[in-house]
């Protein structure tokens, strides 16, 4: 298969299982279409992935601003980069603003012809390019939804996939990184993009308010033109602008838009699982975390009567510790962290059966 540059047709069939993200379960856009592929397909995809990564690493093709789906890069690295840039701007008394973009169905809208042309531009040719073209062409999928009342799956008819890369595959994320790798180079001419897969954030700073406003409009127009040229679109309702400042300074509101579609000005935004407010006080994130941890305590309290200590400990690490640990290097020095640690002590006392006055 690798020698002839052909990906077997039998490995191109995928069952789509909708994975609920948030909010209303009956709302179709609130689900992520995850492709269930054969294990044999993933083995070959892993071999192909290694070949591509070797080429991309050798010629330094992927941009340094891209942190998603890359070895040695985590969400912590991305958040650290963003917060460091914001704090540096504040320390130098510069105006700092960020546009936090939400791409609409980014993985599903990848144009195959554009992707293959970019691969060719990056030096992928001959049998390798033929293999990737074979991988993308003539793919089929059908959707399977579990019916609770009948205790069975309801499946649709097979349909041909004409665009997009399969989510849940090994090659899908890497192909998407290749597809948007030139975005950071276009934006980087004027401002600092920070990208994690399809989560694109653009931070811009300036000492002059007029230039600050001008730069925001230039970069947003440039971004939307690139998206249109690459058959992608921005979800304006979920894209927002945040002006970062100290508590003593005033917030600057900007009217940023493209073709009469405008994004909202917000005092906080959710960035890779952490809620950032415009003063980096982390109050909003801690408030949300308190609710989540209180729910975890409630689960442990109800389970205590019929579960062993070892099982309660597993529940604690799954629902409580994991949520509390995430992003703690950023919000851990906030003035309001004492609330989080009080709830943690409460959860530990529940597991151990200790009274409220017992030290832990």
Short mmCIF file of C-alpha atoms in Angstrom, two decimals:
data_model
loop_
_atom_site.label_atom_id
_atom_site.label_comp_id
_atom_site.label_asym_id
_atom_site.label_seq_id
_atom_site.Cartn_x
_atom_site.Cartn_y
_atom_site.Cartn_z
CA UNK A 1 0.00 0.00 0.00
CA UNK A 2 2.76 2.45 0.93
CA UNK A 3 4.90 1.35 -2.03
CA UNK A 4 2.17 1.87 -4.65
CA UNK A 5 0.75 5.02 -3.08
CA UNK A 6 -2.75 3.57 -2.67
CA UNK A 7 -4.90 3.56 0.47
CA UNK A 8 -7.25 0.56 0.44
CA UNK A 9 -10.90 1.43 -0.22
CA UNK A 10 -12.07 -1.01 2.46
CA UNK A 11 -10.32 1.14 5.09
CA UNK A 12 -12.15 4.30 4.03
CA UNK A 13 -15.49 3.46 5.63
CA UNK A 14 -16.25 5.20 8.92
CA UNK A 15 -19.17 5.13 11.35
CA UNK A 16 -19.89 8.60 12.73
CA UNK A 17 -20.86 8.70 16.38
CA UNK A 18 -22.07 12.13 17.59
CA UNK A 19 -20.24 13.14 20.76
CA UNK A 20 -22.15 15.66 22.88
CA UNK A 21 -20.13 18.79 23.73
CA UNK A 22 -22.39 20.99 25.86
CA UNK A 23 -25.85 22.55 26.34
CA UNK A 24 -28.92 21.03 24.65
CA UNK A 25 -28.50 17.38 23.63
CA UNK A 26 -31.25 17.75 21.02
CA UNK A 27 -29.33 20.51 19.22
CA UNK A 28 -27.31 18.93 16.39
CA UNK A 29 -24.50 21.58 16.28
CA UNK A 30 -23.79 20.81 19.96
CA UNK A 31 -22.31 17.45 18.96
CA UNK A 32 -18.90 16.56 17.55
CA UNK A 33 -18.89 13.95 14.72
CA UNK A 34 -16.28 11.37 15.76
CA UNK A 35 -15.28 8.81 13.13
CA UNK A 36 -14.96 5.20 14.29
CA UNK A 37 -12.39 3.52 12.05
CA UNK A 38 -10.97 0.01 11.91
CA UNK A 39 -7.85 -0.76 13.93
CA UNK A 40 -6.13 -1.91 10.74
CA UNK A 41 -6.70 1.55 9.23
CA UNK A 42 -5.21 3.28 12.26
CA UNK A 43 -2.08 1.12 12.10
CA UNK A 44 -1.39 2.24 8.53
CA UNK A 45 -2.29 5.84 9.40
CA UNK A 46 0.31 5.76 12.20
CA UNK A 47 3.00 4.62 9.74
CA UNK A 48 2.01 7.37 7.29
CA UNK A 49 1.94 9.94 10.09
CA UNK A 50 5.55 9.16 11.02
CA UNK A 51 6.64 9.69 7.41
CA UNK A 52 4.90 13.07 7.21
CA UNK A 53 6.22 14.23 10.60
CA UNK A 54 9.75 13.34 9.55
CA UNK A 55 9.37 15.57 6.48
CA UNK A 56 7.70 18.42 8.41
CA UNK A 57 10.36 18.35 11.15
CA UNK A 58 13.26 18.20 8.70
CA UNK A 59 12.12 21.32 6.82
CA UNK A 60 10.55 23.10 9.83
CA UNK A 61 7.21 23.51 8.06
CA UNK A 62 4.79 23.74 10.99
CA UNK A 63 4.77 27.20 12.55
CA UNK A 64 6.04 27.85 16.07
CA UNK A 65 2.70 29.50 16.92
CA UNK A 66 0.85 26.19 16.45
CA UNK A 67 0.67 24.18 19.70
CA UNK A 68 -2.04 21.64 18.87
CA UNK A 69 -1.45 17.91 18.20
CA UNK A 70 2.33 18.28 18.41
CA UNK A 71 4.78 16.21 20.45
CA UNK A 72 6.00 18.10 23.52
CA UNK A 73 3.30 20.79 23.31
CA UNK A 74 0.37 20.96 25.72
CA UNK A 75 -2.49 23.33 26.46
CA UNK A 76 -0.40 24.64 29.39
CA UNK A 77 2.27 25.81 26.94
CA UNK A 78 -0.33 27.71 24.92
CA UNK A 79 -1.93 29.36 27.95
CA UNK A 80 1.50 30.24 29.36
CA UNK A 81 2.48 31.91 26.09
CA UNK A 82 -0.71 33.98 26.02
CA UNK A 83 -0.62 35.07 29.67
CA UNK A 84 3.09 35.93 29.44
CA UNK A 85 2.50 38.17 26.40
CA UNK A 86 -0.40 39.91 28.18
CA UNK A 87 1.57 40.47 31.41
CA UNK A 88 4.57 41.79 29.46
CA UNK A 89 2.30 44.31 27.73
CA UNK A 90 0.82 45.40 31.06
CA UNK A 91 4.28 45.78 32.62
CA UNK A 92 5.30 48.04 29.74
CA UNK A 93 2.06 50.02 30.10
CA UNK A 94 0.85 49.08 26.61
CA UNK A 95 -2.72 48.63 25.43
CA UNK A 96 -3.37 44.89 25.06
CA UNK A 97 -6.31 43.23 23.34
CA UNK A 98 -7.11 39.75 22.14
CA UNK A 99 -9.45 38.36 19.49
CA UNK A 100 -10.50 34.82 20.42
CA UNK A 101 -11.80 33.08 17.31
CA UNK A 102 -14.11 30.13 16.92
CA UNK A 103 -13.89 28.45 13.53
CA UNK A 104 -17.17 26.93 12.38
CA UNK A 105 -16.87 23.16 11.82
CA UNK A 106 -13.22 23.59 10.89
CA UNK A 107 -12.27 19.90 10.53
CA UNK A 108 -15.37 19.14 8.48
CA UNK A 109 -14.81 22.01 6.02
CA UNK A 110 -11.26 21.19 4.89
CA UNK A 111 -11.16 21.38 1.10
CA UNK A 112 -9.29 18.38 -0.32
CA UNK A 113 -7.97 20.16 -3.42
CA UNK A 114 -6.58 23.05 -1.35
CA UNK A 115 -5.02 20.64 1.16
CA UNK A 116 -3.30 18.62 -1.57
CA UNK A 117 -2.01 21.78 -3.26
CA UNK A 118 -0.51 22.91 0.07
CA UNK A 119 1.12 19.50 0.53
CA UNK A 120 2.69 19.86 -2.89
CA UNK A 121 3.89 23.36 -2.00
CA UNK A 122 5.54 21.98 1.16
CA UNK A 123 7.55 19.49 -0.88
CA UNK A 124 5.34 16.39 -0.63
CA UNK A 125 5.24 14.80 -4.09
CA UNK A 126 5.29 11.62 -6.16
CA UNK A 127 3.98 8.49 -4.44
CA UNK A 128 3.57 10.22 -1.08
CA UNK A 129 1.21 12.82 -2.54
CA UNK A 130 -0.63 10.10 -4.47
CA UNK A 131 -1.06 8.13 -1.24
CA UNK A 132 -2.54 11.11 0.63
CA UNK A 133 -4.83 11.85 -2.30
CA UNK A 134 -5.96 8.23 -2.25
CA UNK A 135 -6.59 8.50 1.51
CA UNK A 136 -8.86 11.52 1.06
CA UNK A 137 -10.76 10.41 -2.04
CA UNK A 138 -13.75 8.04 -2.11
CA UNK A 139 -14.31 7.98 1.64
CA UNK A 140 -17.73 6.96 2.94
CA UNK A 141 -19.46 7.39 6.27
CA UNK A 142 -22.76 6.80 8.02
CA UNK A 143 -24.11 8.02 11.33
CA UNK A 144 -25.02 5.70 14.20
CA UNK A 145 -27.20 6.93 17.07
CA UNK A 146 -28.02 4.77 20.06
CA UNK A 147 -31.76 4.31 20.67
CA UNK A 148 -32.31 3.81 24.41
CA UNK A 149 -35.90 2.53 24.17
CA UNK A 150 -35.00 -0.17 21.64
CA UNK A 151 -31.50 -0.83 23.05
CA UNK A 152 -29.96 -0.68 19.56
CA UNK A 153 -28.21 1.65 17.14
CA UNK A 154 -30.10 3.52 14.45
CA UNK A 155 -27.86 3.97 11.41
CA UNK A 156 -28.16 6.12 8.29
CA UNK A 157 -27.29 5.15 4.73
CA UNK A 158 -23.71 5.32 3.51
CA UNK A 159 -22.78 8.77 2.11
CA UNK A 160 -19.70 9.92 0.23
CA UNK A 161 -17.40 12.35 2.07
CA UNK A 162 -16.61 15.23 -0.29
CA UNK A 163 -14.68 17.49 2.12
CA UNK A 164 -13.24 17.48 5.61
CA UNK A 165 -10.78 15.26 7.48
CA UNK A 166 -12.12 12.49 9.74
CA UNK A 167 -12.19 13.38 13.43
CA UNK A 168 -11.05 10.40 15.45
CA UNK A 169 -8.46 9.36 12.88
CA UNK A 170 -4.68 9.50 13.28
CA UNK A 171 -4.02 11.57 10.15
CA UNK A 172 -6.98 13.96 10.47
CA UNK A 173 -5.42 16.35 13.04
CA UNK A 174 -2.07 16.41 11.21
CA UNK A 175 -3.73 17.16 7.87
CA UNK A 176 -5.62 20.01 9.53
CA UNK A 177 -2.37 21.48 10.91
CA UNK A 178 -0.95 21.41 7.39
CA UNK A 179 -4.10 23.07 6.08
CA UNK A 180 -3.84 26.09 8.41
CA UNK A 181 -0.05 26.25 8.75
CA UNK A 182 0.19 29.37 6.56
CA UNK A 183 -2.37 31.28 8.66
CA UNK A 184 0.13 32.21 11.35
CA UNK A 185 2.62 33.40 8.73
CA UNK A 186 0.05 35.84 7.31
CA UNK A 187 -1.02 37.21 10.69
CA UNK A 188 2.51 37.18 12.08
CA UNK A 189 3.47 40.00 9.73
CA UNK A 190 1.76 42.47 12.07
CA UNK A 191 0.64 40.74 15.30
CA UNK A 192 1.15 37.68 17.51
CA UNK A 193 -1.12 34.68 16.80
CA UNK A 194 -1.40 31.83 19.30
CA UNK A 195 -3.00 28.71 17.80
CA UNK A 196 -4.01 25.37 19.29
CA UNK A 197 -5.45 23.26 16.44
CA UNK A 198 -8.51 25.28 15.34
CA UNK A 199 -8.55 27.55 18.43
CA UNK A 200 -7.03 30.74 17.04
CA UNK A 201 -6.22 33.67 19.32
CA UNK A 202 -4.65 36.92 18.16
CA UNK A 203 -3.01 39.26 20.66
CA UNK A 204 -2.16 42.81 19.65
CA UNK A 205 -0.48 45.55 21.67
CA UNK A 206 0.28 49.21 21.10
CA UNK A 207 0.96 52.36 23.09
CA UNK A 208 -1.26 54.48 20.84
CA UNK A 209 -5.04 54.01 20.93
CA UNK A 210 -5.55 55.01 17.26
CA UNK A 211 -2.93 52.54 16.03
CA UNK A 212 -4.29 49.93 18.43
CA UNK A 213 -7.77 50.26 16.92
CA UNK A 214 -6.36 50.28 13.38
CA UNK A 215 -4.32 47.10 13.93
CA UNK A 216 -7.35 45.23 15.28
CA UNK A 217 -9.36 45.97 12.13
CA UNK A 218 -6.47 45.13 9.79
CA UNK A 219 -5.79 41.75 11.38
CA UNK A 220 -9.49 40.81 11.55
CA UNK A 221 -9.97 41.65 7.88
CA UNK A 222 -6.82 39.70 6.96
CA UNK A 223 -8.03 36.72 8.99
CA UNK A 224 -11.48 36.65 7.36
CA UNK A 225 -10.04 36.98 3.84
CA UNK A 226 -7.74 34.02 4.52
CA UNK A 227 -10.65 31.98 5.87
CA UNK A 228 -12.75 32.69 2.78
CA UNK A 229 -9.90 31.79 0.44
CA UNK A 230 -9.52 28.47 2.28
CA UNK A 231 -13.27 27.66 2.38
CA UNK A 232 -13.49 28.13 6.16
CA UNK A 233 -15.74 30.45 8.15
CA UNK A 234 -15.79 32.22 11.49
CA UNK A 235 -18.53 31.74 14.05
CA UNK A 236 -19.15 35.41 14.87
CA UNK A 237 -21.50 34.64 17.76
CA UNK A 238 -18.75 32.71 19.61
CA UNK A 239 -15.83 34.94 18.61
CA UNK A 240 -15.11 37.78 21.02
CA UNK A 241 -12.71 40.60 21.80
CA UNK A 242 -11.21 41.10 25.27
CA UNK A 243 -9.27 44.18 26.32
CA UNK A 244 -6.73 43.23 28.98
CA UNK A 245 -5.96 45.86 31.58
CA UNK A 246 -5.28 46.41 35.26
CA UNK A 247 -8.13 47.05 37.69
CA UNK A 248 -7.20 50.74 37.89
CA UNK A 249 -7.34 51.40 34.15
CA UNK A 250 -10.39 51.70 31.94
CA UNK A 251 -11.42 49.04 29.44
CA UNK A 252 -11.26 50.00 25.75
CA UNK A 253 -14.24 48.71 23.72
CA UNK A 254 -13.71 48.24 19.99
CA UNK A 255 -16.21 47.67 17.19
CA UNK A 256 -14.55 44.87 15.23
CA UNK A 257 -16.28 43.24 12.28
CA UNK A 258 -16.18 42.08 8.69
CA UNK A 259 -18.91 42.54 6.06
CA UNK A 260 -21.34 43.94 8.66
CA UNK A 261 -20.81 40.97 10.99
CA UNK A 262 -19.43 42.13 14.33
CA UNK A 263 -17.91 40.27 17.27
CA UNK A 264 -18.81 40.98 20.87
CA UNK A 265 -16.75 42.84 23.45
CA UNK A 266 -16.38 40.69 26.53
CA UNK A 267 -14.78 40.98 29.96
CA UNK A 268 -13.79 37.29 29.94
CA UNK A 269 -13.34 34.37 27.57
CA UNK A 270 -12.88 30.63 27.77
CA UNK A 271 -9.46 29.64 26.48
CA UNK A 272 -8.51 25.94 26.28
CA UNK A 273 -10.51 24.99 29.37
CA UNK A 274 -9.67 27.99 31.56
CA UNK A 275 -11.77 31.14 31.87
CA UNK A 276 -9.62 34.24 31.50
CA UNK A 277 -10.92 37.62 32.65
CA UNK A 278 -9.62 40.96 31.41
CA UNK A 279 -7.54 41.61 34.56
CA UNK A 280 -6.13 38.07 34.84
CA UNK A 281 -7.55 37.81 38.35
CA UNK A 282 -9.05 34.38 37.50
CA UNK A 283 -12.18 35.14 39.52
CA UNK A 284 -14.53 33.83 36.82
CA UNK A 285 -12.57 30.60 36.47
CA UNK A 286 -12.57 30.00 40.22
CA UNK A 287 -16.33 30.67 40.44
CA UNK A 288 -16.99 28.05 37.74
CA UNK A 289 -14.55 25.63 39.36
CA UNK A 290 -16.27 25.98 42.75
CA UNK A 291 -19.55 24.83 41.18
CA UNK A 292 -17.89 21.88 39.46
CA UNK A 293 -16.06 20.77 42.62
CA UNK A 294 -19.20 21.14 44.73
CA UNK A 295 -20.95 18.76 42.33
CA UNK A 296 -18.06 16.30 42.73
CA UNK A 297 -18.45 16.50 46.53
CA UNK A 298 -22.16 15.78 46.17
CA UNK A 299 -21.40 12.68 44.07
CA UNK A 300 -18.93 11.43 46.67
CA UNK A 301 -21.37 12.05 49.53
CA UNK A 302 -24.12 10.06 47.83
CA UNK A 303 -21.76 7.23 46.88
CA UNK A 304 -20.24 6.95 50.36
CA UNK A 305 -23.05 4.81 51.79
CA UNK A 306 -22.60 1.90 49.36
CA UNK A 307 -19.05 2.15 48.00
CA UNK A 308 -15.65 1.23 49.44
CA UNK A 309 -12.93 3.74 50.33
CA UNK A 310 -10.92 2.67 47.27
CA UNK A 311 -13.90 3.35 44.98
CA UNK A 312 -14.49 6.75 46.60
CA UNK A 313 -10.86 7.58 46.00
CA UNK A 314 -11.27 6.72 42.31
CA UNK A 315 -14.30 9.00 42.09
CA UNK A 316 -12.34 11.77 43.82
CA UNK A 317 -9.49 11.62 41.32
CA UNK A 318 -11.83 11.32 38.34
CA UNK A 319 -14.26 14.13 39.16
CA UNK A 320 -12.50 16.35 41.71
CA UNK A 321 -8.72 16.19 41.53
CA UNK A 322 -8.55 16.25 37.74
CA UNK A 323 -10.74 19.37 37.51
CA UNK A 324 -8.90 21.16 40.32
CA UNK A 325 -5.44 20.37 38.95
CA UNK A 326 -6.06 21.66 35.43
CA UNK A 327 -4.51 25.10 34.90
CA UNK A 328 -3.57 25.48 38.58
CA UNK A 329 -0.20 26.99 37.63
CA UNK A 330 -2.12 30.00 36.29
CA UNK A 331 -4.97 30.53 38.76
CA UNK A 332 -3.20 29.03 41.80
CA UNK A 333 -1.79 32.38 42.95
CA UNK A 334 -5.16 34.15 42.88
CA UNK A 335 -6.51 35.74 46.04
CA UNK A 336 -9.63 33.54 45.90
CA UNK A 337 -7.95 30.11 45.80
CA UNK A 338 -8.67 29.55 49.50
CA UNK A 339 -12.27 28.67 48.54
CA UNK A 340 -11.03 25.87 46.28
CA UNK A 341 -8.77 24.37 48.95
CA UNK A 342 -11.55 24.51 51.56
CA UNK A 343 -13.75 22.45 49.23
CA UNK A 344 -10.85 20.02 48.69
CA UNK A 345 -10.51 19.51 52.46
CA UNK A 346 -14.25 18.93 52.64
CA UNK A 347 -14.00 16.25 49.93
CA UNK A 348 -11.13 14.49 51.74
CA UNK A 349 -13.04 14.52 55.06
CA UNK A 350 -16.05 12.99 53.29
CA UNK A 351 -13.94 10.12 51.96
CA UNK A 352 -12.24 9.47 55.29
CA UNK A 353 -15.38 9.94 57.40
CA UNK A 354 -13.77 12.67 59.50
CA UNK A 355 -15.52 15.51 61.28
CA UNK A 356 -15.42 19.12 60.16
CA UNK A 357 -12.88 20.05 62.84
CA UNK A 358 -10.36 17.34 61.93
CA UNK A 359 -7.26 18.81 60.31
CA UNK A 360 -6.28 17.55 56.88
#
